[in-house]
Coordinates of C-alpha atoms and ligand atoms in Angstrom, one line a residue:
Chain A
X1 CA -23.0 -5.2 -39.2
X2 CA -24.7 -6.5 -42.6
X3 CA -26.4 -3.5 -43.1
X4 CA -23.4 -1.5 -42.7
X5 CA -21.0 -3.5 -45.0
X6 CA -23.2 -1.7 -48.0
X7 CA -21.5 1.5 -47.2
X8 CA -18.3 0.1 -47.4
X9 CA -17.2 1.7 -50.5
X10 CA -17.8 5.3 -49.1
X11 CA -15.6 4.2 -46.0
X12 CA -12.8 3.1 -48.3
X13 CA -13.3 6.4 -50.3
X14 CA -13.0 8.5 -47.2
X15 CA -10.0 6.4 -46.4
X16 CA -8.3 7.2 -49.9
X17 CA -9.2 10.9 -49.8
X18 CA -7.5 11.4 -46.7
X19 CA -4.4 9.6 -48.2
X20 CA -4.6 12.1 -51.0
X21 CA -4.9 15.1 -48.7
X22 CA -1.7 13.8 -46.9
X23 CA -0.1 13.7 -50.4
X24 CA -1.4 17.0 -51.8
X25 CA 0.0 18.8 -48.2
X26 CA 3.3 17.3 -48.9
X27 CA 3.2 18.4 -52.4
X28 CA 2.4 22.0 -51.5
X29 CA 5.7 22.6 -49.8
X30 CA 7.7 20.4 -52.4
X31 CA 9.7 22.0 -55.1
X32 CA 7.9 22.9 -58.3
X33 CA 8.9 19.9 -60.4
X34 CA 8.0 17.4 -57.9
X35 CA 4.7 19.5 -57.5
X36 CA 3.9 19.0 -61.1
X37 CA 4.6 15.4 -61.0
X38 CA 2.2 15.2 -58.1
X39 CA -0.3 17.2 -60.2
X40 CA -0.1 14.9 -63.2
X41 CA -0.5 11.9 -61.2
X42 CA -3.5 13.3 -59.6
X43 CA -5.0 14.0 -62.9
X44 CA -4.3 10.4 -63.8
X45 CA -5.7 9.1 -60.8
X46 CA -9.1 10.7 -62.1
X47 CA -8.8 9.0 -65.4
X48 CA -7.7 5.7 -64.0
X49 CA -10.6 5.7 -61.3
X50 CA -12.9 6.7 -64.2
X51 CA -11.4 3.6 -66.0
X52 CA -12.0 1.4 -63.1
X53 CA -15.6 2.1 -63.1
X54 CA -16.3 0.2 -66.2
X55 CA -13.3 -2.2 -66.3
X56 CA -13.1 -3.1 -62.5
X57 CA -16.9 -3.9 -62.3
X58 CA -17.7 -5.3 -65.8
X59 CA -14.5 -7.1 -66.1
X60 CA -14.2 -5.9 -69.8
X61 CA -11.2 -4.3 -70.6
X62 CA -11.4 -0.8 -72.6
X63 CA -8.5 0.3 -74.7
X64 CA -10.4 3.2 -75.9
X65 CA -11.3 5.5 -72.7
X66 CA -8.5 7.6 -73.7
X67 CA -10.4 8.7 -76.5
X68 CA -12.8 10.3 -74.2
X69 CA -9.7 12.3 -72.5
X70 CA -9.2 13.7 -76.1
X71 CA -12.8 14.5 -76.6
X72 CA -13.0 16.1 -73.3
X73 CA -10.0 18.0 -73.5
X74 CA -10.7 19.5 -77.4
X75 CA -14.1 20.2 -76.6
X76 CA -12.9 22.1 -73.2
X77 CA -10.3 23.8 -75.2
X78 CA -12.9 25.0 -77.8
X79 CA -15.0 26.2 -75.2
X80 CA -12.4 28.2 -73.1
X81 CA -10.0 29.7 -75.3
X82 CA -10.1 33.3 -76.4
X83 CA -12.2 34.2 -79.6
X84 CA -9.3 35.9 -81.3
X85 CA -7.0 32.9 -81.0
X86 CA -9.8 30.6 -82.2
X87 CA -9.9 32.7 -85.0
X88 CA -5.9 32.0 -85.7
X89 CA -5.7 28.6 -84.8
X90 CA -9.2 27.2 -86.0
X91 CA -11.8 27.6 -88.8
X92 CA -14.9 27.3 -86.5
X93 CA -18.5 28.4 -87.2
X94 CA -19.0 32.1 -86.0
X95 CA -21.2 31.3 -82.8
X96 CA -18.8 28.4 -81.7
X97 CA -15.8 30.9 -82.2
X98 CA -17.3 33.8 -80.3
X99 CA -18.4 31.5 -77.6
X100 CA -15.9 31.7 -74.6
X101 CA -17.3 30.0 -71.2
X102 CA -15.8 30.3 -67.7
X103 CA -14.0 26.9 -67.0
X104 CA -16.4 25.5 -64.4
X105 CA -19.2 26.0 -66.6
X106 CA -17.2 24.5 -69.9
X107 CA -16.2 21.6 -67.3
X108 CA -19.8 20.6 -66.7
X109 CA -20.9 21.2 -70.4
X110 CA -18.0 18.7 -71.6
X111 CA -19.0 16.2 -69.0
X112 CA -22.6 16.1 -70.1
X113 CA -21.8 16.1 -73.7
X114 CA -19.6 13.3 -73.3
X115 CA -22.1 11.5 -71.3
X116 CA -24.6 11.8 -74.4
X117 CA -21.6 10.8 -76.9
X118 CA -20.8 7.7 -74.7
X119 CA -24.4 6.5 -74.8
X120 CA -24.7 6.8 -78.5
X121 CA -21.3 5.0 -79.0
X122 CA -21.5 2.6 -76.1
X123 CA -25.2 1.4 -77.1
X124 CA -23.8 -0.7 -80.1
X125 CA -20.5 -1.5 -78.1
X126 CA -22.2 -3.0 -75.2
X127 CA -24.2 -5.2 -77.4
X128 CA -21.0 -7.0 -78.4
X129 CA -19.7 -10.5 -76.9
X130 CA -16.5 -11.5 -75.9
X131 CA -13.3 -9.9 -77.3
X132 CA -15.3 -7.8 -79.7
X133 CA -16.2 -5.1 -77.2
X134 CA -12.4 -4.1 -76.3
X135 CA -11.5 -4.4 -79.9
X136 CA -14.4 -1.9 -80.5
X137 CA -13.1 0.3 -77.9
X138 CA -9.6 0.2 -79.5
X139 CA -11.0 1.3 -82.8
X140 CA -12.6 4.1 -81.2
X141 CA -9.6 5.3 -79.8
X142 CA -7.9 4.9 -83.4
X143 CA -10.8 6.6 -85.0
X144 CA -10.4 9.7 -82.4
X145 CA -7.1 9.9 -82.9
X146 CA -7.1 10.1 -86.8
X147 CA -9.9 12.5 -86.4
X148 CA -8.4 14.7 -84.0
X149 CA -5.0 14.9 -85.8
X150 CA -6.7 15.6 -89.3
X151 CA -9.7 18.0 -88.6
X152 CA -7.9 21.1 -89.2
X153 CA -10.6 23.5 -88.6
X154 CA -11.8 22.1 -85.2
X155 CA -8.7 20.8 -83.5
X156 CA -5.9 22.3 -85.4
X157 CA -4.8 19.0 -86.8
X158 CA -1.2 18.2 -86.2
X159 CA -0.5 21.4 -84.7
X160 CA -0.9 22.0 -80.9
X161 CA -3.7 24.1 -79.5
X162 CA -2.2 26.6 -77.6
X163 CA -3.2 28.9 -74.8
X164 CA -5.7 27.2 -72.7
X165 CA -6.5 28.7 -69.3
X166 CA -4.2 27.1 -67.1
X167 CA -6.7 26.8 -64.2
X168 CA -5.5 23.5 -63.0
X169 CA -3.1 23.5 -59.7
X170 CA -2.4 21.2 -57.0
X171 CA -5.7 21.5 -55.4
X172 CA -8.0 21.7 -58.6
X173 CA -6.3 18.3 -59.5
X174 CA -6.9 16.8 -55.8
X175 CA -10.4 17.9 -56.3
X176 CA -10.9 16.0 -59.3
X177 CA -9.3 13.0 -58.0
X178 CA -11.5 13.2 -55.0
X179 CA -14.6 14.0 -56.8
X180 CA -13.7 10.5 -59.1
X181 CA -13.0 8.6 -56.2
X182 CA -16.6 9.7 -54.8
X183 CA -18.4 9.0 -57.9
X184 CA -16.7 5.5 -58.2
X185 CA -17.7 4.5 -54.7
X186 CA -21.2 6.0 -54.7
X187 CA -21.9 3.8 -58.1
X188 CA -20.3 0.8 -56.4
X189 CA -22.8 1.1 -53.7
X190 CA -25.8 0.9 -56.3
X191 CA -27.7 -2.1 -57.4
X192 CA -26.5 -1.5 -61.0
X193 CA -23.0 -2.0 -60.0
X194 CA -23.8 -5.4 -58.2
X195 CA -25.5 -6.6 -61.3
X196 CA -22.6 -5.9 -63.2
X197 CA -20.6 -7.2 -61.2
X198 CA -22.4 -10.4 -61.2
X199 CA -22.0 -10.4 -65.2
X200 CA -18.1 -10.1 -64.6
X201 CA -18.1 -13.5 -63.0
X202 CA -20.4 -15.3 -65.3
X203 CA -22.6 -13.6 -68.2
X204 CA -24.7 -16.9 -68.2
X205 CA -25.6 -16.9 -64.3
X206 CA -26.2 -13.2 -64.6
X207 CA -28.7 -13.3 -67.6
X208 CA -30.3 -16.4 -65.8
X209 CA -30.5 -14.0 -62.7
X210 CA -32.5 -11.3 -64.4
X211 CA -29.5 -9.2 -65.2
X212 CA -29.7 -7.3 -68.3
X213 CA -26.1 -7.5 -69.0
X214 CA -26.2 -5.0 -71.8
X215 CA -27.9 -2.4 -70.0
X216 CA -25.6 -2.6 -67.0
X217 CA -22.5 -2.2 -69.1
X218 CA -23.9 0.6 -70.7
X219 CA -24.5 2.3 -67.4
X220 CA -21.0 1.9 -66.5
X221 CA -19.5 2.7 -69.7
X222 CA -21.1 6.4 -69.7
X223 CA -20.3 7.0 -66.2
X224 CA -16.8 6.0 -66.7
X225 CA -16.5 7.8 -70.0
X226 CA -17.7 11.2 -68.3
X227 CA -15.1 10.6 -65.5
X228 CA -12.3 10.0 -67.7
X229 CA -13.5 13.2 -70.0
X230 CA -13.1 15.1 -66.9
X231 CA -9.8 13.8 -66.6
X232 CA -9.0 15.0 -69.9
X233 CA -10.1 18.2 -69.6
X234 CA -8.1 18.9 -66.3
X235 CA -4.9 17.4 -68.1
X236 CA -5.4 19.9 -70.9
X237 CA -5.8 23.0 -68.8
X238 CA -3.0 21.7 -66.6
X239 CA -0.4 21.5 -69.7
X240 CA -2.1 24.5 -71.2
X241 CA -1.8 23.0 -74.7
X242 CA -3.4 20.0 -76.4
X243 CA -2.2 17.9 -79.1
X244 CA -3.9 14.6 -80.5
X245 CA -0.9 12.4 -79.9
X246 CA -0.9 13.1 -76.2
X247 CA -4.0 11.0 -76.0
X248 CA -3.0 8.1 -77.8
X249 CA -0.9 4.8 -77.1
X250 CA 1.4 5.7 -74.5
X251 CA -1.3 7.2 -72.5
X252 CA -3.4 4.1 -72.9
X253 CA -0.8 1.8 -71.9
X254 CA 0.2 3.7 -68.9
X255 CA -3.2 4.3 -67.3
X256 CA -4.1 0.6 -68.3
X257 CA -0.9 -0.5 -66.5
X258 CA -1.9 1.5 -63.5
X259 CA -5.1 -0.2 -63.2
X260 CA -3.9 -3.6 -63.8
X261 CA -0.7 -3.5 -61.7
X262 CA -2.9 -2.1 -58.7
X263 CA -5.6 -4.5 -59.0
X264 CA -8.5 -3.8 -61.6
X265 CA -11.3 -5.0 -59.2
X266 CA -10.3 -2.8 -56.4
X267 CA -10.5 1.2 -55.8
X268 CA -8.0 0.8 -53.5
X269 CA -5.9 -0.9 -56.2
X270 CA -6.5 1.8 -58.8
X271 CA -5.1 4.3 -56.5
X272 CA -2.2 1.8 -55.5
X273 CA -1.3 1.4 -59.2
X274 CA -1.3 5.3 -60.1
X275 CA 0.9 5.8 -57.1
X276 CA 3.3 3.1 -58.0
X277 CA 3.6 3.6 -61.5
X278 CA 4.1 7.4 -60.9
X279 CA 6.7 6.8 -58.5
X280 CA 8.5 4.2 -60.6
X281 CA 8.2 6.7 -63.7
X282 CA 9.2 9.6 -61.8
X283 CA 12.4 7.7 -60.6
X284 CA 13.3 6.6 -64.1
X285 CA 12.8 9.5 -65.7
X286 CA 15.4 11.2 -63.6
X287 CA 17.8 8.2 -64.2
X288 CA 16.9 8.9 -68.0
X289 CA 18.4 12.7 -67.3
X290 CA 21.3 11.3 -65.7
X291 CA 22.8 11.0 -62.5
X292 CA 26.1 12.8 -61.6
X293 CA 28.5 10.4 -59.7
X294 CA 31.8 12.5 -58.9
X295 CA 32.7 13.7 -62.4
X296 CA 30.7 11.3 -64.4
X297 CA 27.1 11.7 -65.5
X298 CA 25.5 8.7 -66.2
X299 CA 22.3 8.8 -68.0
X300 CA 20.3 5.6 -68.9
X301 CA 19.1 5.2 -72.5
X302 CA 15.9 7.0 -73.4
X303 CA 13.1 4.7 -73.6
X304 CA 14.1 3.2 -70.4
X305 CA 11.1 4.2 -68.5
X306 CA 8.7 2.5 -70.9
X307 CA 10.6 -0.7 -70.8
X308 CA 10.8 -0.8 -67.0
X309 CA 7.1 -0.2 -67.0
X310 CA 6.4 -2.9 -69.3
X311 CA 8.4 -5.2 -67.5
X312 CA 6.4 -4.5 -64.2
X313 CA 3.2 -5.0 -66.0
X314 CA 4.4 -8.6 -67.3
X315 CA 5.8 -9.3 -63.8
X316 CA 2.3 -8.6 -62.0
X317 CA 0.6 -10.6 -65.0
X318 CA 2.6 -13.4 -64.4
X319 CA 3.1 -13.1 -60.4
X320 CA -0.1 -11.7 -59.4
X321 CA -2.9 -11.7 -62.4
X322 CA -5.2 -10.1 -60.0
X323 CA -3.0 -7.0 -59.3
X324 CA -1.3 -6.0 -56.1
X325 CA -4.5 -5.9 -54.2
X326 CA -6.8 -8.4 -55.8
X327 CA -10.2 -7.2 -55.2
X328 CA -9.1 -6.0 -51.4
X329 CA -10.1 -2.7 -50.3
X330 CA -8.7 -0.4 -47.5
X331 CA -11.2 0.4 -44.8
X332 CA -11.7 1.7 -41.4
X333 CA -9.5 -0.2 -38.9
X334 CA -12.3 -2.7 -37.7
X335 CA -12.2 -4.1 -34.2
X336 CA -15.7 -5.6 -34.1
X337 CA -15.3 -7.5 -37.1
X338 CA -13.8 -10.8 -35.4
X339 CA -16.6 -11.2 -32.8
X340 CA -20.0 -11.1 -35.1
X341 CA -18.1 -13.5 -37.3
X342 CA -17.7 -16.0 -34.8
X343 CA -21.2 -15.1 -33.5
X344 CA -22.9 -15.8 -36.8
X345 CA -21.1 -19.2 -37.3
X346 CA -22.9 -20.6 -34.1
X347 CA -26.1 -19.6 -35.2
X348 CA -25.6 -21.6 -38.4
Chain B
X1 CA -46.2 -33.7 -46.1
X2 CA -46.8 -34.4 -49.9
X3 CA -49.0 -31.6 -51.2
X4 CA -51.1 -32.5 -54.2
X5 CA -50.8 -29.8 -57.0
X6 CA -54.0 -28.0 -58.7
X7 CA -55.4 -30.8 -60.8
X8 CA -55.7 -29.4 -64.1
X9 CA -58.7 -27.2 -65.1
X10 CA -58.6 -24.2 -67.4
X11 CA -57.7 -21.8 -64.7
X12 CA -54.6 -24.0 -63.9
X13 CA -53.5 -24.5 -67.4
X14 CA -53.6 -20.8 -67.9
X15 CA -51.1 -20.3 -65.4
X16 CA -48.9 -22.9 -66.3
X17 CA -45.6 -23.4 -68.2
X18 CA -46.1 -25.1 -71.4
X19 CA -43.5 -26.5 -74.0
X20 CA -45.8 -27.4 -77.4
X21 CA -44.1 -29.6 -79.8
X22 CA -40.5 -28.3 -79.5
X23 CA -37.7 -29.6 -81.8
X24 CA -34.1 -28.6 -81.2
X25 CA -31.4 -29.1 -83.7
X26 CA -27.5 -28.6 -83.3
X27 CA -25.6 -28.9 -86.8
X28 CA -27.2 -32.3 -87.7
X29 CA -28.0 -33.6 -84.4
X30 CA -31.5 -33.7 -83.3
X31 CA -31.3 -33.2 -79.5
X32 CA -35.1 -32.7 -79.0
X33 CA -37.6 -34.4 -81.2
X34 CA -41.2 -33.0 -80.9
X35 CA -41.3 -32.9 -76.9
X36 CA -44.3 -31.1 -75.0
X37 CA -44.5 -30.5 -71.3
X38 CA -46.6 -28.9 -68.9
X39 CA -45.6 -27.5 -65.5
X40 CA -48.1 -26.4 -63.2
X41 CA -48.0 -23.9 -60.3
X42 CA -47.3 -26.0 -57.0
X43 CA -46.2 -29.0 -58.3
X44 CA -42.9 -30.9 -58.2
X45 CA -42.4 -32.4 -62.1
X46 CA -39.4 -35.2 -62.4
X47 CA -37.7 -34.7 -65.7
X48 CA -35.5 -38.1 -65.8
X49 CA -33.5 -39.9 -68.3
X50 CA -30.0 -40.8 -69.3
X51 CA -27.2 -38.8 -70.0
X52 CA -27.6 -36.9 -73.4
X53 CA -31.4 -37.4 -73.2
X54 CA -31.8 -33.6 -73.8
X55 CA -32.9 -32.5 -70.3
X56 CA -30.5 -29.6 -69.8
X57 CA -31.5 -28.5 -73.4
X58 CA -34.9 -28.4 -72.6
X59 CA -34.1 -26.0 -69.6
X60 CA -32.1 -23.9 -71.8
X61 CA -35.3 -23.8 -74.3
X62 CA -37.5 -22.9 -71.5
X63 CA -35.2 -20.2 -70.2
X64 CA -34.4 -18.6 -73.7
X65 CA -30.8 -19.6 -73.8
X66 CA -31.3 -22.1 -76.5
X67 CA -33.6 -21.3 -79.7
X68 CA -36.2 -23.9 -80.9
X69 CA -35.8 -25.1 -84.3
X70 CA -39.6 -25.8 -84.1
X71 CA -42.6 -25.4 -81.7
X72 CA -43.4 -22.9 -78.8
X73 CA -43.0 -22.0 -75.1
X74 CA -46.0 -20.4 -73.4
X75 CA -45.9 -18.9 -70.1
X76 CA -49.4 -18.5 -68.6
X77 CA -50.8 -18.9 -72.3
X78 CA -48.4 -16.2 -73.5
X79 CA -45.6 -17.1 -76.2
X80 CA -42.5 -15.9 -74.7
X81 CA -40.4 -17.0 -78.0
X82 CA -39.0 -13.4 -78.4
X83 CA -37.9 -13.1 -74.6
X84 CA -34.5 -12.8 -73.8
X85 CA -32.9 -14.8 -70.8
X86 CA -33.0 -12.3 -68.3
X87 CA -36.8 -11.1 -69.1
X88 CA -38.0 -14.6 -68.6
X89 CA -36.2 -14.9 -65.3
X90 CA -37.1 -11.6 -64.1
X91 CA -40.9 -12.6 -64.9
X92 CA -40.4 -15.8 -62.8
X93 CA -38.9 -18.4 -64.9
X94 CA -35.9 -19.3 -63.1
X95 CA -33.3 -21.9 -63.3
X96 CA -30.4 -23.4 -61.5
X97 CA -27.4 -25.0 -63.3
X98 CA -26.3 -28.0 -63.5
X99 CA -22.8 -26.4 -62.8
X100 CA -24.2 -24.3 -60.5
X101 CA -22.3 -21.3 -62.0
X102 CA -21.9 -19.3 -58.7
X103 CA -20.8 -15.7 -58.8
X104 CA -17.5 -17.0 -57.9
X105 CA -15.5 -13.6 -56.7
X106 CA -18.9 -12.1 -54.7
X107 CA -19.6 -13.3 -51.4
X108 CA -22.6 -15.8 -51.0
X109 CA -24.5 -12.9 -49.4
X110 CA -24.2 -10.8 -52.7
X111 CA -25.3 -13.9 -54.8
X112 CA -28.4 -14.3 -53.2
X113 CA -28.7 -10.3 -53.1
X114 CA -28.4 -10.2 -56.8
X115 CA -31.7 -12.0 -57.3
X116 CA -33.4 -10.1 -55.4
X117 CA -31.9 -6.7 -56.8
X118 CA -32.7 -8.1 -60.3
X119 CA -36.3 -8.3 -60.0
X120 CA -36.3 -4.7 -58.7
X121 CA -35.4 -4.3 -55.1
X122 CA -33.6 -1.7 -53.7
X123 CA -30.3 -3.0 -52.0
X124 CA -31.4 -2.8 -48.6
X125 CA -34.5 -4.7 -48.8
X126 CA -32.6 -7.5 -51.1
X127 CA -29.8 -7.8 -48.8
X128 CA -32.3 -8.3 -45.8
X129 CA -34.3 -10.7 -47.8
X130 CA -30.8 -12.6 -48.8
X131 CA -29.8 -12.8 -45.3
X132 CA -33.2 -14.3 -44.2
X133 CA -32.8 -17.0 -47.4
X134 CA -29.5 -17.6 -46.3
X135 CA -30.1 -18.4 -42.7
X136 CA -33.2 -20.4 -43.7
X137 CA -31.1 -22.6 -45.8
X138 CA -28.3 -22.9 -42.9
X139 CA -26.0 -20.8 -44.9
X140 CA -25.8 -18.0 -42.3
X141 CA -22.0 -18.9 -41.6
X142 CA -21.3 -18.6 -45.1
X143 CA -22.6 -15.2 -45.5
X144 CA -19.4 -13.3 -46.2
X145 CA -17.5 -15.8 -47.9
X146 CA -16.6 -15.8 -51.5
X147 CA -19.0 -18.2 -53.0
X148 CA -16.3 -19.8 -55.0
X149 CA -14.5 -21.0 -52.1
X150 CA -17.5 -22.6 -50.4
X151 CA -17.5 -26.6 -50.2
X152 CA -19.4 -28.0 -53.0
X153 CA -22.6 -28.8 -51.3
X154 CA -23.0 -25.2 -49.9
X155 CA -22.2 -23.9 -53.3
X156 CA -25.1 -25.6 -54.7
X157 CA -27.4 -24.2 -52.1
X158 CA -26.1 -20.7 -52.7
X159 CA -27.2 -21.0 -56.3
X160 CA -30.4 -22.5 -55.2
X161 CA -30.8 -19.2 -52.7
X162 CA -29.9 -16.9 -55.5
X163 CA -32.7 -18.6 -57.5
X164 CA -35.1 -18.2 -54.6
X165 CA -34.4 -15.0 -54.2
X166 CA -35.9 -14.0 -57.5
X167 CA -39.2 -15.3 -56.1
X168 CA -39.7 -17.9 -58.9
X169 CA -43.0 -19.2 -60.4
X170 CA -41.5 -21.6 -62.0
X171 CA -38.1 -23.2 -60.8
X172 CA -36.2 -25.4 -63.1
X173 CA -33.5 -27.4 -61.3
X174 CA -31.0 -29.0 -63.2
X175 CA -29.6 -31.8 -61.2
X176 CA -29.6 -30.0 -58.0
X177 CA -28.2 -33.0 -56.0
X178 CA -25.5 -33.8 -57.9
X179 CA -22.4 -34.6 -55.9
X180 CA -24.3 -33.9 -52.5
X181 CA -24.1 -36.4 -49.2
X182 CA -26.9 -38.5 -48.2
X183 CA -27.7 -35.9 -45.4
X184 CA -27.6 -32.8 -48.1
X185 CA -29.9 -34.7 -50.2
X186 CA -32.5 -34.9 -47.6
X187 CA -31.9 -30.9 -46.8
X188 CA -32.6 -30.5 -50.8
X189 CA -35.6 -32.4 -50.4
X190 CA -37.2 -30.3 -47.7
X191 CA -35.9 -27.1 -49.5
X192 CA -37.7 -28.2 -52.4
X193 CA -41.0 -28.9 -51.2
X194 CA -40.7 -25.6 -49.2
X195 CA -40.4 -23.6 -52.1
X196 CA -43.0 -25.5 -53.9
X197 CA -45.6 -24.7 -51.1
X198 CA -44.6 -21.5 -49.7
X199 CA -44.0 -19.8 -53.2
X200 CA -46.8 -22.2 -54.9
X201 CA -44.0 -22.4 -57.6
X202 CA -43.8 -25.2 -60.0
X203 CA -40.7 -27.0 -59.9
X204 CA -39.0 -29.1 -62.6
X205 CA -36.5 -31.4 -61.1
X206 CA -34.0 -33.1 -62.8
X207 CA -32.2 -35.9 -60.9
X208 CA -30.5 -39.3 -61.6
X209 CA -31.2 -41.0 -58.6
X210 CA -34.5 -42.5 -58.5
X211 CA -35.4 -42.9 -54.9
X212 CA -35.0 -39.0 -54.7
X213 CA -37.3 -38.3 -57.7
X214 CA -40.1 -41.0 -56.6
X215 CA -40.3 -39.5 -53.3
X216 CA -40.3 -35.8 -54.2
X217 CA -42.0 -35.6 -57.3
X218 CA -45.8 -35.6 -58.0
X219 CA -45.6 -36.4 -62.0
X220 CA -42.7 -37.4 -63.7
X221 CA -41.7 -37.2 -67.6
X222 CA -39.4 -39.5 -69.2
X223 CA -36.9 -38.6 -71.9
X224 CA -34.9 -40.8 -73.9
X225 CA -32.9 -39.7 -77.0
X226 CA -34.8 -36.5 -77.4
X227 CA -38.3 -37.7 -76.9
X228 CA -40.6 -38.4 -74.2
X229 CA -41.1 -42.1 -73.6
X230 CA -43.5 -41.6 -70.8
X231 CA -45.4 -39.4 -68.6
X232 CA -47.5 -39.6 -65.7
X233 CA -48.0 -39.5 -62.0
X234 CA -45.3 -41.0 -60.1
X235 CA -46.6 -44.3 -59.1
X236 CA -47.5 -44.9 -62.8
X237 CA -43.9 -44.3 -63.9
X238 CA -42.5 -46.3 -61.2
X239 CA -44.7 -49.3 -62.4
X240 CA -44.4 -48.5 -66.0
X241 CA -42.7 -51.9 -67.7
X242 CA -41.5 -49.8 -70.4
X243 CA -39.8 -47.3 -68.2
X244 CA -38.4 -50.2 -66.3
X245 CA -36.8 -51.8 -69.4
X246 CA -35.5 -48.6 -71.2
X247 CA -34.3 -46.6 -68.1
X248 CA -34.5 -48.0 -64.6
X249 CA -33.0 -51.4 -65.2
X250 CA -33.6 -54.2 -62.7
X251 CA -32.2 -52.8 -59.6
X252 CA -33.3 -49.0 -59.9
X253 CA -33.2 -47.8 -56.6
X254 CA -29.8 -46.7 -55.6
X255 CA -29.8 -45.3 -51.7
X256 CA -30.1 -41.6 -51.5
Ligands
ATP1 N1 -24.6 -26.5 -77.8 C1 -24.4 -27.8 -77.9 N2 -24.0 -28.0 -79.6 C2 -24.1 -29.5 -80.1 N3 -24.9 -30.2 -79.3 C3 -25.1 -30.3 -78.1 C4 -25.1 -28.7 -77.5 N4 -26.0 -28.9 -76.3 C5 -26.1 -30.4 -76.2 N5 -25.7 -31.1 -77.1 C6 -26.1 -32.3 -77.3 O1 -27.7 -32.8 -77.3 C7 -28.0 -33.9 -76.3 C8 -28.7 -33.7 -75.2 O2 -27.5 -32.9 -74.5 P1 -28.3 -32.4 -72.7 O3 -27.2 -31.6 -72.3 O4 -29.5 -31.8 -73.0 O5 -28.5 -33.8 -72.2 P2 -28.8 -33.9 -70.4 O6 -30.2 -34.6 -70.6 O7 -28.9 -33.0 -69.9 O8 -27.6 -35.3 -70.3 P3 -26.9 -35.3 -68.8 O9 -27.7 -36.1 -68.0 O10 -25.7 -35.7 -69.2 O11 -26.9 -33.6 -68.4 C9 -26.6 -34.3 -76.2 O12 -26.3 -35.4 -77.3 C10 -25.5 -33.6 -76.3 O13 -24.4 -33.7 -76.9
MG2 MG1 -27.9 -31.9 -68.2

């Protein structure tokens, strides 16, 4: 029984993926508008699960992961756009302008490149203590945004890059989310994740237990940046255009809210948070558009969505600071659990 | 079952943990003033002294959590001034905390497993080892409970189990008996002797209850106001008038 529990994260992942399959199947017969909402939620799930890899196990907040979405999205755009379009929109070196990769290759290249970049950036970051590390990630977000919205030659500046191959449909988005969940669960089973969780509980005790907190943080930071970047790639190719302002404060707020509401220490919680926040957002969006009652159409004031989400976040922070699920994870229904528990108690 | 430690010799000193002429200053306050200490493999050295004597500070110095103003710390003859806390503990210089500091949100099993994982075991091995250590310490029933929810005595034992899982060469225990009842104190003594013998590990044992220190320790070092007041075999310290006067008072022995 004890041996078994090392594989619990994998069980959780499989149950979650089964749930996603159910959602995707329902969405596949839903009207296009609803389907788009589900696809967007699945992509956000990829991002939030990526965020969970670092934040959930380290207990350190990151306000900067959306920057990796932006970096991933722009890299993939540059690698997949047609050379002619790049020539009109951007001013790239010849070789890069001529380069056009098939999207799967571009995706892999982006993930690897972001892994390298996150190592370089994360190295000094993970040496920081206390609030300094979250603040540094916030600075990363701002820098990335400013660079992306001003580097005319490479990102097109404030202008949107258009004409990205739109290869992301329901099942691609599902695949991304499922893979992200598997990566997160696989990581959670490693000794590195255990050591990082120890440092979350007490940095001092972790150091006294032989744990190199900086190194474990860096490992998780890099892995999570790579998953988040994949989410950014999927997002850009789902929309078909990319602008710097997409990957800024709003998205940071929404993804962090999703993680915190569901329970940032739990993979199941991360998924539940995405589901709940997406659902609430979608309802509010339709209210904002207006609800017809008889002859009158009542439309809520714009911005209602943000306010309600913020209120939801506040309510959770006050009433259930550990999130809806805390650190609980979903698993197989277990019939045997009760029996061995009493058996071990008798031994002790 | 008192096991006498290796008595001196060049060999033993080479494998010892040594503090030499250490001074520690906190802004204006000199917490430790020229203290030297030697802990040999297989011995239990009692470190006693009134509150604020500098006992915890000395452990912090040994484990790399506190930089010294002066002096050196050597492990097996090697100066370890540049080693970070995690490097020291990974190489066998392991401590427990006065306030336990368990990984509260993790299970008792994971707490102990972490010790094994940190010294390089794969999770399966570390977990098997953790199960063994927990059941030896009578904690099998608590394995799957969160460390933060355990009764105080069990929480302390989880802290010790976590240290044992790191296979310490030297174990520095900061008031491991504080808050324990009599039965738990006796269990603790058995555990400490066990560690000392089975791992041939040197134990630095900080404790305020004299009866326990006298029963358990081979040698005792007395600190007062950051200085070494006395050092010697247990019987000599027990009889030392200077120690009796300064620290033990007249009716020193409280029941354990
Ligand atoms: N981080 C610190 N900053 C300033 N002064 C400190 C610090 N840590 C300890 N001290 C001071 O150093 C002295 C020694 O403290 P220490 O904790 O080592 O005593 P102790 O012998 O462990 O006492 P106790 O029996 O109460 O645990 C005390 O006067 C304490 O106030
Ligand atoms: Mg102390």
